[in-house]
Protein backbone atom coordinates (compact mmCIF):
# COMPACT_ATOMS: atom_id res chain seq x y z
CA UNK A 1 0.00 0.00 0.00
CA UNK A 2 2.82 2.35 0.97
CA UNK A 3 4.51 1.60 -2.35
CA UNK A 4 1.34 2.59 -4.24
CA UNK A 5 1.08 5.86 -2.31
CA UNK A 6 4.74 6.66 -2.97
CA UNK A 7 4.34 5.89 -6.69
CA UNK A 8 1.28 8.14 -6.97
CA UNK A 9 3.09 10.91 -5.12
CA UNK A 10 6.08 10.62 -7.45
CA UNK A 11 3.85 10.77 -10.56
CA UNK A 12 2.07 13.84 -9.17
CA UNK A 13 5.40 15.51 -8.49
CA UNK A 14 6.68 14.84 -12.03
CA UNK A 15 3.42 16.13 -13.54
CA UNK A 16 3.62 19.32 -11.48
CA UNK A 17 7.24 19.82 -12.50
CA UNK A 18 6.31 19.40 -16.17
CA UNK A 19 3.54 22.01 -15.88
CA UNK A 20 5.91 24.38 -14.12
CA UNK A 21 8.56 23.97 -16.83
CA UNK A 22 6.00 24.61 -19.58
CA UNK A 23 4.72 27.70 -17.79
CA UNK A 24 8.26 29.09 -17.55
CA UNK A 25 8.82 28.87 -21.33
CA UNK A 26 8.75 32.40 -22.76
CA UNK A 27 6.16 33.41 -25.33
CA UNK A 28 7.41 33.10 -28.89
CA UNK A 29 9.63 30.15 -28.06
CA UNK A 30 8.63 28.44 -31.32
CA UNK A 31 11.31 29.37 -33.89
CA UNK A 32 10.23 31.45 -36.89
CA UNK A 33 11.84 30.72 -40.28
CA UNK A 34 11.71 33.05 -43.28
CA UNK A 35 11.45 31.43 -46.73
CA UNK A 36 12.35 33.73 -49.66
CA UNK A 37 11.73 32.51 -53.21
CA UNK A 38 12.60 34.42 -56.39
CA UNK A 39 9.78 32.81 -58.36
CA UNK A 40 6.04 32.36 -58.17
CA UNK A 41 4.04 30.54 -55.51
CA UNK A 42 1.81 29.12 -58.28
CA UNK A 43 4.72 27.49 -60.14
CA UNK A 44 4.35 23.69 -59.64
CA UNK A 45 8.13 23.31 -59.33
CA UNK A 46 8.30 25.90 -56.56
CA UNK A 47 5.34 24.30 -54.81
CA UNK A 48 7.04 20.89 -54.95
CA UNK A 49 10.31 22.25 -53.62
CA UNK A 50 8.58 24.10 -50.79
CA UNK A 51 6.85 20.85 -49.82
CA UNK A 52 10.15 18.97 -49.95
CA UNK A 53 11.68 21.51 -47.57
CA UNK A 54 8.74 21.00 -45.23
CA UNK A 55 9.15 17.24 -45.53
CA UNK A 56 12.81 17.57 -44.61
CA UNK A 57 11.80 19.44 -41.47
CA UNK A 58 9.16 16.82 -40.60
CA UNK A 59 11.78 14.07 -40.97
CA UNK A 60 13.81 15.90 -38.32
CA UNK A 61 10.87 16.17 -35.91
CA UNK A 62 9.55 19.64 -36.79
CA UNK A 63 5.83 20.18 -37.30
CA UNK A 64 4.87 23.46 -38.93
CA UNK A 65 2.50 25.40 -36.71
CA UNK A 66 3.55 23.42 -33.62
CA UNK A 67 7.27 23.54 -32.91
CA UNK A 68 8.29 25.63 -35.93
CA UNK A 69 6.67 28.43 -37.95
CA UNK A 70 7.49 29.56 -41.48
CA UNK A 71 6.80 32.87 -43.23
CA UNK A 72 6.82 32.59 -47.04
CA UNK A 73 7.62 35.39 -49.50
CA UNK A 74 7.69 35.13 -53.31
CA UNK A 75 9.19 37.75 -55.63
CA UNK A 76 7.08 36.52 -58.60
CA UNK A 77 10.03 37.03 -60.93
CA UNK A 78 10.44 40.69 -59.94
CA UNK A 79 13.94 40.50 -58.53
CA UNK A 80 13.98 44.17 -57.61
CA UNK A 81 11.50 43.21 -54.87
CA UNK A 82 13.91 40.79 -53.17
CA UNK A 83 15.57 43.38 -50.88
CA UNK A 84 12.15 44.65 -49.75
CA UNK A 85 10.89 41.11 -49.06
CA UNK A 86 14.10 40.18 -47.23
CA UNK A 87 13.83 43.26 -45.03
CA UNK A 88 10.20 42.43 -44.32
CA UNK A 89 11.21 39.00 -43.05
CA UNK A 90 14.00 40.51 -40.96
CA UNK A 91 11.49 42.85 -39.32
CA UNK A 92 9.43 39.81 -38.37
CA UNK A 93 12.47 38.68 -36.35
CA UNK A 94 12.94 35.37 -38.11
CA UNK A 95 15.69 33.21 -36.64
CA UNK A 96 16.84 31.88 -40.01
CA UNK A 97 16.34 33.02 -43.62
CA UNK A 98 16.03 30.18 -46.15
CA UNK A 99 16.58 31.46 -49.70
CA UNK A 100 16.22 29.65 -53.02
CA UNK A 101 19.07 31.16 -55.04
CA UNK A 102 22.26 33.17 -54.88
CA UNK A 103 20.26 36.18 -56.09
CA UNK A 104 17.94 35.92 -53.09
CA UNK A 105 20.91 35.22 -50.80
CA UNK A 106 22.53 38.52 -51.81
CA UNK A 107 19.34 40.43 -51.07
CA UNK A 108 19.04 38.70 -47.70
CA UNK A 109 22.71 39.29 -46.84
CA UNK A 110 22.40 42.97 -47.73
CA UNK A 111 19.38 43.29 -45.42
CA UNK A 112 21.30 41.86 -42.45
CA UNK A 113 24.68 40.48 -41.48
CA UNK A 114 23.67 38.57 -38.36
CA UNK A 115 20.63 36.39 -39.14
CA UNK A 116 21.78 33.00 -40.50
CA UNK A 117 21.00 32.50 -44.21
CA UNK A 118 20.58 29.01 -45.68
CA UNK A 119 20.67 28.85 -49.49
CA UNK A 120 19.00 25.83 -51.07
CA UNK A 121 20.50 26.28 -54.53
CA UNK A 122 23.59 28.47 -54.47
CA UNK A 123 25.00 28.71 -57.98
CA UNK A 124 27.09 31.87 -57.94
CA UNK A 125 28.95 31.93 -54.62
CA UNK A 126 31.07 35.02 -55.24
CA UNK A 127 30.66 37.50 -52.41
CA UNK A 128 28.48 35.14 -50.36
CA UNK A 129 30.96 32.75 -48.77
CA UNK A 130 34.72 32.85 -48.23
CA UNK A 131 35.06 29.20 -49.23
CA UNK A 132 32.91 26.10 -49.48
CA UNK A 133 34.68 24.47 -46.52
CA UNK A 134 34.45 27.53 -44.25
CA UNK A 135 31.77 30.01 -45.38
CA UNK A 136 32.98 32.52 -42.79
CA UNK A 137 29.90 34.76 -42.60
CA UNK A 138 26.18 34.36 -42.08
CA UNK A 139 25.53 32.45 -45.34
CA UNK A 140 25.78 28.69 -45.88
CA UNK A 141 23.70 25.97 -47.54
CA UNK A 142 23.93 23.91 -50.71
CA UNK A 143 25.40 24.52 -54.15
CA UNK A 144 24.58 22.78 -57.42
CA UNK A 145 27.96 23.88 -58.96
CA UNK A 146 26.11 24.19 -62.25
CA UNK A 147 28.43 26.39 -64.30
CA UNK A 148 31.33 23.99 -63.75
CA UNK A 149 29.32 21.30 -65.59
CA UNK A 150 29.09 23.30 -68.81
CA UNK A 151 31.77 21.23 -70.53
CA UNK A 152 30.00 17.94 -69.79
CA UNK A 153 26.66 19.33 -70.99
CA UNK A 154 28.20 20.51 -74.24
CA UNK A 155 29.92 17.15 -74.71
CA UNK A 156 26.63 15.24 -74.33
CA UNK A 157 24.79 17.61 -76.66
CA UNK A 158 27.55 17.27 -79.23
CA UNK A 159 27.25 13.46 -79.08
CA UNK A 160 23.53 13.77 -79.84
CA UNK A 161 24.30 16.23 -82.66
CA UNK A 162 27.60 14.95 -84.17
CA UNK A 163 27.23 17.04 -87.36
CA UNK A 164 26.60 20.32 -85.54
CA UNK A 165 29.51 22.70 -85.01
CA UNK A 166 27.72 25.83 -83.79
CA UNK A 167 26.02 25.99 -80.41
CA UNK A 168 24.69 28.73 -78.17
CA UNK A 169 24.72 29.10 -74.38
CA UNK A 170 21.68 30.94 -73.02
CA UNK A 171 22.34 32.46 -69.63
CA UNK A 172 21.52 35.36 -67.40
CA UNK A 173 25.13 36.51 -67.33
CA UNK A 174 24.48 38.99 -64.51
CA UNK A 175 24.17 35.97 -62.21
CA UNK A 176 27.64 34.52 -62.66
CA UNK A 177 29.44 37.49 -64.09
CA UNK A 178 29.99 37.55 -67.84
CA UNK A 179 33.76 37.11 -67.72
CA UNK A 180 33.57 33.87 -65.73
CA UNK A 181 30.90 32.41 -68.00
CA UNK A 182 32.75 33.40 -71.17
CA UNK A 183 35.91 31.71 -69.92
CA UNK A 184 34.10 28.46 -69.11
CA UNK A 185 32.25 28.38 -72.44
CA UNK A 186 35.32 28.98 -74.57
CA UNK A 187 37.35 26.34 -72.72
CA UNK A 188 34.58 23.77 -73.20
CA UNK A 189 34.09 24.66 -76.87
CA UNK A 190 37.80 24.58 -77.67
CA UNK A 191 38.14 21.09 -76.18
CA UNK A 192 35.37 19.80 -78.48
CA UNK A 193 36.36 21.79 -81.56
CA UNK A 194 33.06 23.67 -81.81
CA UNK A 195 31.85 27.25 -81.59
CA UNK A 196 29.83 28.21 -78.53
CA UNK A 197 28.34 31.67 -78.41
CA UNK A 198 27.12 33.14 -75.11
CA UNK A 199 23.95 35.21 -75.15
CA UNK A 200 22.45 37.08 -72.21
CA UNK A 201 18.76 36.24 -71.80
CA UNK A 202 16.47 38.90 -70.39
CA UNK A 203 13.27 37.93 -68.60
CA UNK A 204 10.82 39.17 -71.21
CA UNK A 205 8.84 37.30 -73.87
CA UNK A 206 9.89 39.65 -76.67
CA UNK A 207 13.58 39.29 -75.89
CA UNK A 208 13.37 35.50 -75.60
CA UNK A 209 11.63 35.27 -78.96
CA UNK A 210 14.35 37.41 -80.55
CA UNK A 211 17.00 35.07 -79.10
CA UNK A 212 15.43 32.08 -80.86
CA UNK A 213 15.09 34.02 -84.10
CA UNK A 214 18.80 34.87 -83.85
CA UNK A 215 19.69 31.20 -83.37
CA UNK A 216 17.75 30.23 -86.48
CA UNK A 217 19.23 33.09 -88.51
CA UNK A 218 22.79 32.20 -87.49
CA UNK A 219 22.20 28.47 -88.08
CA UNK A 220 22.80 27.44 -84.49
CA UNK A 221 22.28 23.67 -84.25
CA UNK A 222 21.56 23.35 -80.54
CA UNK A 223 21.76 25.26 -77.29
CA UNK A 224 22.54 24.90 -73.60
CA UNK A 225 20.51 26.86 -71.09
CA UNK A 226 21.30 27.69 -67.49
CA UNK A 227 18.34 27.62 -65.08
CA UNK A 228 18.97 30.94 -63.35
CA UNK A 229 16.06 32.50 -61.42
CA UNK A 230 15.08 34.86 -64.24
CA UNK A 231 15.29 32.11 -66.86
CA UNK A 232 13.31 29.70 -64.69
CA UNK A 233 10.51 32.25 -64.59
CA UNK A 234 10.24 31.92 -68.40
CA UNK A 235 10.44 28.10 -68.49
CA UNK A 236 7.13 27.52 -70.26
CA UNK A 237 7.84 30.10 -72.97
CA UNK A 238 11.37 28.85 -73.65
CA UNK A 239 10.29 25.21 -73.95
CA UNK A 240 7.50 26.18 -76.36
CA UNK A 241 9.93 28.11 -78.56
CA UNK A 242 12.45 25.25 -78.56
CA UNK A 243 9.73 22.94 -79.86
CA UNK A 244 8.46 25.53 -82.35
CA UNK A 245 11.90 26.13 -83.87
CA UNK A 246 12.89 22.44 -83.49
CA UNK A 247 16.07 23.32 -81.63
CA UNK A 248 17.64 20.61 -79.40
CA UNK A 249 18.57 21.81 -75.93
CA UNK A 250 20.55 20.66 -72.93
CA UNK A 251 19.19 21.93 -69.62
CA UNK A 252 20.84 22.27 -66.22
CA UNK A 253 17.88 20.98 -64.19
CA UNK A 254 15.74 17.85 -64.44
CA UNK A 255 12.56 19.91 -63.88
CA UNK A 256 12.93 21.36 -67.38
CA UNK A 257 12.93 17.88 -68.91
CA UNK A 258 9.93 16.88 -66.79
CA UNK A 259 8.15 19.92 -68.25
CA UNK A 260 8.95 18.94 -71.87
CA UNK A 261 12.63 19.75 -72.40
CA UNK A 262 14.94 17.41 -74.33
CA UNK A 263 17.83 16.62 -71.97
CA UNK A 264 19.37 17.69 -68.68
CA UNK A 265 22.57 17.01 -66.79
CA UNK A 266 23.03 18.20 -63.23
CA UNK A 267 22.41 17.69 -59.55
CA UNK A 268 19.02 16.80 -58.09
CA UNK A 269 17.84 20.31 -57.21
CA UNK A 270 14.68 19.01 -55.54
CA UNK A 271 16.68 16.93 -53.08
CA UNK A 272 18.66 20.02 -52.11
CA UNK A 273 15.50 21.60 -50.73
CA UNK A 274 14.96 18.60 -48.47
CA UNK A 275 18.60 18.71 -47.43
CA UNK A 276 18.33 22.43 -46.56
CA UNK A 277 16.22 21.40 -43.56
CA UNK A 278 19.32 19.80 -41.99
CA UNK A 279 21.03 23.20 -41.98
CA UNK A 280 18.01 24.77 -40.31
CA UNK A 281 18.07 22.04 -37.67
CA UNK A 282 21.79 22.45 -36.96
CA UNK A 283 21.55 26.23 -36.66
CA UNK A 284 18.53 26.02 -34.35
CA UNK A 285 20.60 23.70 -32.18
CA UNK A 286 23.41 26.23 -31.91
CA UNK A 287 25.66 25.76 -34.94
CA UNK A 288 26.99 28.89 -36.68
CA UNK A 289 26.59 29.23 -40.47
CA UNK A 290 30.23 30.37 -40.68
CA UNK A 291 31.30 26.90 -39.52
CA UNK A 292 28.87 24.82 -41.64
CA UNK A 293 30.50 23.80 -44.94
CA UNK A 294 28.52 24.48 -48.12
CA UNK A 295 27.32 21.09 -49.32
CA UNK A 296 28.19 20.07 -52.88
CA UNK A 297 26.22 17.44 -54.83
CA UNK A 298 27.72 13.96 -54.82
CA UNK A 299 25.95 12.72 -57.95
CA UNK A 300 24.82 14.20 -61.24
CA UNK A 301 21.96 12.83 -63.32
CA UNK A 302 21.58 12.61 -67.10
CA UNK A 303 17.91 12.68 -68.14
CA UNK A 304 16.54 12.25 -71.68
CA UNK A 305 12.99 12.94 -72.88
CA UNK A 306 12.29 10.77 -75.93
CA UNK A 307 8.87 12.34 -76.37
CA UNK A 308 10.50 15.76 -76.76
CA UNK A 309 13.05 14.28 -79.19
CA UNK A 310 10.27 12.91 -81.36
CA UNK A 311 8.47 16.27 -81.41
CA UNK A 312 11.50 17.98 -82.95
CA UNK A 313 12.37 15.06 -85.25
CA UNK A 314 15.54 14.04 -83.43
CA UNK A 315 16.87 10.52 -82.90
CA UNK A 316 18.99 9.97 -79.79
CA UNK A 317 22.00 7.73 -80.60
CA UNK A 318 21.87 4.38 -78.74
CA UNK A 319 25.33 4.94 -77.19
CA UNK A 320 24.00 8.13 -75.56
CA UNK A 321 20.67 6.65 -74.58
CA UNK A 322 22.22 3.83 -72.56
CA UNK A 323 24.12 6.36 -70.43
CA UNK A 324 20.98 8.11 -69.24
CA UNK A 325 20.00 7.75 -65.60
CA UNK A 326 16.35 8.16 -66.58
CA UNK A 327 14.53 8.10 -69.91
CA UNK A 328 11.09 9.67 -70.36
CA UNK A 329 9.11 7.88 -73.06
Coordinates of C-alpha atoms in Angstrom, one line a residue:
X1 CA 0.0 0.0 0.0
X2 CA 2.8 2.4 1.0
X3 CA 4.5 1.6 -2.4
X4 CA 1.3 2.6 -4.2
X5 CA 1.1 5.9 -2.3
X6 CA 4.7 6.7 -3.0
X7 CA 4.3 5.9 -6.7
X8 CA 1.3 8.1 -7.0
X9 CA 3.1 10.9 -5.1
X10 CA 6.1 10.6 -7.4
X11 CA 3.8 10.8 -10.6
X12 CA 2.1 13.8 -9.2
X13 CA 5.4 15.5 -8.5
X14 CA 6.7 14.8 -12.0
X15 CA 3.4 16.1 -13.5
X16 CA 3.6 19.3 -11.5
X17 CA 7.2 19.8 -12.5
X18 CA 6.3 19.4 -16.2
X19 CA 3.5 22.0 -15.9
X20 CA 5.9 24.4 -14.1
X21 CA 8.6 24.0 -16.8
X22 CA 6.0 24.6 -19.6
X23 CA 4.7 27.7 -17.8
X24 CA 8.3 29.1 -17.5
X25 CA 8.8 28.9 -21.3
X26 CA 8.8 32.4 -22.8
X27 CA 6.2 33.4 -25.3
X28 CA 7.4 33.1 -28.9
X29 CA 9.6 30.1 -28.1
X30 CA 8.6 28.4 -31.3
X31 CA 11.3 29.4 -33.9
X32 CA 10.2 31.4 -36.9
X33 CA 11.8 30.7 -40.3
X34 CA 11.7 33.1 -43.3
X35 CA 11.5 31.4 -46.7
X36 CA 12.4 33.7 -49.7
X37 CA 11.7 32.5 -53.2
X38 CA 12.6 34.4 -56.4
X39 CA 9.8 32.8 -58.4
X40 CA 6.0 32.4 -58.2
X41 CA 4.0 30.5 -55.5
X42 CA 1.8 29.1 -58.3
X43 CA 4.7 27.5 -60.1
X44 CA 4.4 23.7 -59.6
X45 CA 8.1 23.3 -59.3
X46 CA 8.3 25.9 -56.6
X47 CA 5.3 24.3 -54.8
X48 CA 7.0 20.9 -54.9
X49 CA 10.3 22.2 -53.6
X50 CA 8.6 24.1 -50.8
X51 CA 6.9 20.9 -49.8
X52 CA 10.2 19.0 -50.0
X53 CA 11.7 21.5 -47.6
X54 CA 8.7 21.0 -45.2
X55 CA 9.2 17.2 -45.5
X56 CA 12.8 17.6 -44.6
X57 CA 11.8 19.4 -41.5
X58 CA 9.2 16.8 -40.6
X59 CA 11.8 14.1 -41.0
X60 CA 13.8 15.9 -38.3
X61 CA 10.9 16.2 -35.9
X62 CA 9.6 19.6 -36.8
X63 CA 5.8 20.2 -37.3
X64 CA 4.9 23.5 -38.9
X65 CA 2.5 25.4 -36.7
X66 CA 3.5 23.4 -33.6
X67 CA 7.3 23.5 -32.9
X68 CA 8.3 25.6 -35.9
X69 CA 6.7 28.4 -38.0
X70 CA 7.5 29.6 -41.5
X71 CA 6.8 32.9 -43.2
X72 CA 6.8 32.6 -47.0
X73 CA 7.6 35.4 -49.5
X74 CA 7.7 35.1 -53.3
X75 CA 9.2 37.8 -55.6
X76 CA 7.1 36.5 -58.6
X77 CA 10.0 37.0 -60.9
X78 CA 10.4 40.7 -59.9
X79 CA 13.9 40.5 -58.5
X80 CA 14.0 44.2 -57.6
X81 CA 11.5 43.2 -54.9
X82 CA 13.9 40.8 -53.2
X83 CA 15.6 43.4 -50.9
X84 CA 12.1 44.6 -49.8
X85 CA 10.9 41.1 -49.1
X86 CA 14.1 40.2 -47.2
X87 CA 13.8 43.3 -45.0
X88 CA 10.2 42.4 -44.3
X89 CA 11.2 39.0 -43.0
X90 CA 14.0 40.5 -41.0
X91 CA 11.5 42.9 -39.3
X92 CA 9.4 39.8 -38.4
X93 CA 12.5 38.7 -36.4
X94 CA 12.9 35.4 -38.1
X95 CA 15.7 33.2 -36.6
X96 CA 16.8 31.9 -40.0
X97 CA 16.3 33.0 -43.6
X98 CA 16.0 30.2 -46.1
X99 CA 16.6 31.5 -49.7
X100 CA 16.2 29.6 -53.0
X101 CA 19.1 31.2 -55.0
X102 CA 22.3 33.2 -54.9
X103 CA 20.3 36.2 -56.1
X104 CA 17.9 35.9 -53.1
X105 CA 20.9 35.2 -50.8
X106 CA 22.5 38.5 -51.8
X107 CA 19.3 40.4 -51.1
X108 CA 19.0 38.7 -47.7
X109 CA 22.7 39.3 -46.8
X110 CA 22.4 43.0 -47.7
X111 CA 19.4 43.3 -45.4
X112 CA 21.3 41.9 -42.5
X113 CA 24.7 40.5 -41.5
X114 CA 23.7 38.6 -38.4
X115 CA 20.6 36.4 -39.1
X116 CA 21.8 33.0 -40.5
X117 CA 21.0 32.5 -44.2
X118 CA 20.6 29.0 -45.7
X119 CA 20.7 28.8 -49.5
X120 CA 19.0 25.8 -51.1
X121 CA 20.5 26.3 -54.5
X122 CA 23.6 28.5 -54.5
X123 CA 25.0 28.7 -58.0
X124 CA 27.1 31.9 -57.9
X125 CA 28.9 31.9 -54.6
X126 CA 31.1 35.0 -55.2
X127 CA 30.7 37.5 -52.4
X128 CA 28.5 35.1 -50.4
X129 CA 31.0 32.7 -48.8
X130 CA 34.7 32.8 -48.2
X131 CA 35.1 29.2 -49.2
X132 CA 32.9 26.1 -49.5
X133 CA 34.7 24.5 -46.5
X134 CA 34.4 27.5 -44.3
X135 CA 31.8 30.0 -45.4
X136 CA 33.0 32.5 -42.8
X137 CA 29.9 34.8 -42.6
X138 CA 26.2 34.4 -42.1
X139 CA 25.5 32.4 -45.3
X140 CA 25.8 28.7 -45.9
X141 CA 23.7 26.0 -47.5
X142 CA 23.9 23.9 -50.7
X143 CA 25.4 24.5 -54.2
X144 CA 24.6 22.8 -57.4
X145 CA 28.0 23.9 -59.0
X146 CA 26.1 24.2 -62.3
X147 CA 28.4 26.4 -64.3
X148 CA 31.3 24.0 -63.7
X149 CA 29.3 21.3 -65.6
X150 CA 29.1 23.3 -68.8
X151 CA 31.8 21.2 -70.5
X152 CA 30.0 17.9 -69.8
X153 CA 26.7 19.3 -71.0
X154 CA 28.2 20.5 -74.2
X155 CA 29.9 17.1 -74.7
X156 CA 26.6 15.2 -74.3
X157 CA 24.8 17.6 -76.7
X158 CA 27.5 17.3 -79.2
X159 CA 27.3 13.5 -79.1
X160 CA 23.5 13.8 -79.8
X161 CA 24.3 16.2 -82.7
X162 CA 27.6 15.0 -84.2
X163 CA 27.2 17.0 -87.4
X164 CA 26.6 20.3 -85.5
X165 CA 29.5 22.7 -85.0
X166 CA 27.7 25.8 -83.8
X167 CA 26.0 26.0 -80.4
X168 CA 24.7 28.7 -78.2
X169 CA 24.7 29.1 -74.4
X170 CA 21.7 30.9 -73.0
X171 CA 22.3 32.5 -69.6
X172 CA 21.5 35.4 -67.4
X173 CA 25.1 36.5 -67.3
X174 CA 24.5 39.0 -64.5
X175 CA 24.2 36.0 -62.2
X176 CA 27.6 34.5 -62.7
X177 CA 29.4 37.5 -64.1
X178 CA 30.0 37.6 -67.8
X179 CA 33.8 37.1 -67.7
X180 CA 33.6 33.9 -65.7
X181 CA 30.9 32.4 -68.0
X182 CA 32.8 33.4 -71.2
X183 CA 35.9 31.7 -69.9
X184 CA 34.1 28.5 -69.1
X185 CA 32.3 28.4 -72.4
X186 CA 35.3 29.0 -74.6
X187 CA 37.3 26.3 -72.7
X188 CA 34.6 23.8 -73.2
X189 CA 34.1 24.7 -76.9
X190 CA 37.8 24.6 -77.7
X191 CA 38.1 21.1 -76.2
X192 CA 35.4 19.8 -78.5
X193 CA 36.4 21.8 -81.6
X194 CA 33.1 23.7 -81.8
X195 CA 31.9 27.2 -81.6
X196 CA 29.8 28.2 -78.5
X197 CA 28.3 31.7 -78.4
X198 CA 27.1 33.1 -75.1
X199 CA 24.0 35.2 -75.1
X200 CA 22.5 37.1 -72.2
X201 CA 18.8 36.2 -71.8
X202 CA 16.5 38.9 -70.4
X203 CA 13.3 37.9 -68.6
X204 CA 10.8 39.2 -71.2
X205 CA 8.8 37.3 -73.9
X206 CA 9.9 39.7 -76.7
X207 CA 13.6 39.3 -75.9
X208 CA 13.4 35.5 -75.6
X209 CA 11.6 35.3 -79.0
X210 CA 14.4 37.4 -80.6
X211 CA 17.0 35.1 -79.1
X212 CA 15.4 32.1 -80.9
X213 CA 15.1 34.0 -84.1
X214 CA 18.8 34.9 -83.9
X215 CA 19.7 31.2 -83.4
X216 CA 17.8 30.2 -86.5
X217 CA 19.2 33.1 -88.5
X218 CA 22.8 32.2 -87.5
X219 CA 22.2 28.5 -88.1
X220 CA 22.8 27.4 -84.5
X221 CA 22.3 23.7 -84.3
X222 CA 21.6 23.4 -80.5
X223 CA 21.8 25.3 -77.3
X224 CA 22.5 24.9 -73.6
X225 CA 20.5 26.9 -71.1
X226 CA 21.3 27.7 -67.5
X227 CA 18.3 27.6 -65.1
X228 CA 19.0 30.9 -63.3
X229 CA 16.1 32.5 -61.4
X230 CA 15.1 34.9 -64.2
X231 CA 15.3 32.1 -66.9
X232 CA 13.3 29.7 -64.7
X233 CA 10.5 32.3 -64.6
X234 CA 10.2 31.9 -68.4
X235 CA 10.4 28.1 -68.5
X236 CA 7.1 27.5 -70.3
X237 CA 7.8 30.1 -73.0
X238 CA 11.4 28.8 -73.7
X239 CA 10.3 25.2 -73.9
X240 CA 7.5 26.2 -76.4
X241 CA 9.9 28.1 -78.6
X242 CA 12.5 25.3 -78.6
X243 CA 9.7 22.9 -79.9
X244 CA 8.5 25.5 -82.3
X245 CA 11.9 26.1 -83.9
X246 CA 12.9 22.4 -83.5
X247 CA 16.1 23.3 -81.6
X248 CA 17.6 20.6 -79.4
X249 CA 18.6 21.8 -75.9
X250 CA 20.5 20.7 -72.9
X251 CA 19.2 21.9 -69.6
X252 CA 20.8 22.3 -66.2
X253 CA 17.9 21.0 -64.2
X254 CA 15.7 17.9 -64.4
X255 CA 12.6 19.9 -63.9
X256 CA 12.9 21.4 -67.4
X257 CA 12.9 17.9 -68.9
X258 CA 9.9 16.9 -66.8
X259 CA 8.2 19.9 -68.2
X260 CA 8.9 18.9 -71.9
X261 CA 12.6 19.7 -72.4
X262 CA 14.9 17.4 -74.3
X263 CA 17.8 16.6 -72.0
X264 CA 19.4 17.7 -68.7
X265 CA 22.6 17.0 -66.8
X266 CA 23.0 18.2 -63.2
X267 CA 22.4 17.7 -59.6
X268 CA 19.0 16.8 -58.1
X269 CA 17.8 20.3 -57.2
X270 CA 14.7 19.0 -55.5
X271 CA 16.7 16.9 -53.1
X272 CA 18.7 20.0 -52.1
X273 CA 15.5 21.6 -50.7
X274 CA 15.0 18.6 -48.5
X275 CA 18.6 18.7 -47.4
X276 CA 18.3 22.4 -46.6
X277 CA 16.2 21.4 -43.6
X278 CA 19.3 19.8 -42.0
X279 CA 21.0 23.2 -42.0
X280 CA 18.0 24.8 -40.3
X281 CA 18.1 22.0 -37.7
X282 CA 21.8 22.4 -37.0
X283 CA 21.5 26.2 -36.7
X284 CA 18.5 26.0 -34.4
X285 CA 20.6 23.7 -32.2
X286 CA 23.4 26.2 -31.9
X287 CA 25.7 25.8 -34.9
X288 CA 27.0 28.9 -36.7
X289 CA 26.6 29.2 -40.5
X290 CA 30.2 30.4 -40.7
X291 CA 31.3 26.9 -39.5
X292 CA 28.9 24.8 -41.6
X293 CA 30.5 23.8 -44.9
X294 CA 28.5 24.5 -48.1
X295 CA 27.3 21.1 -49.3
X296 CA 28.2 20.1 -52.9
X297 CA 26.2 17.4 -54.8
X298 CA 27.7 14.0 -54.8
X299 CA 25.9 12.7 -57.9
X300 CA 24.8 14.2 -61.2
X301 CA 22.0 12.8 -63.3
X302 CA 21.6 12.6 -67.1
X303 CA 17.9 12.7 -68.1
X304 CA 16.5 12.2 -71.7
X305 CA 13.0 12.9 -72.9
X306 CA 12.3 10.8 -75.9
X307 CA 8.9 12.3 -76.4
X308 CA 10.5 15.8 -76.8
X309 CA 13.1 14.3 -79.2
X310 CA 10.3 12.9 -81.4
X311 CA 8.5 16.3 -81.4
X312 CA 11.5 18.0 -82.9
X313 CA 12.4 15.1 -85.3
X314 CA 15.5 14.0 -83.4
X315 CA 16.9 10.5 -82.9
X316 CA 19.0 10.0 -79.8
X317 CA 22.0 7.7 -80.6
X318 CA 21.9 4.4 -78.7
X319 CA 25.3 4.9 -77.2
X320 CA 24.0 8.1 -75.6
X321 CA 20.7 6.6 -74.6
X322 CA 22.2 3.8 -72.6
X323 CA 24.1 6.4 -70.4
X324 CA 21.0 8.1 -69.2
X325 CA 20.0 7.8 -65.6
X326 CA 16.4 8.2 -66.6
X327 CA 14.5 8.1 -69.9
X328 CA 11.1 9.7 -70.4
X329 CA 9.1 7.9 -73.1

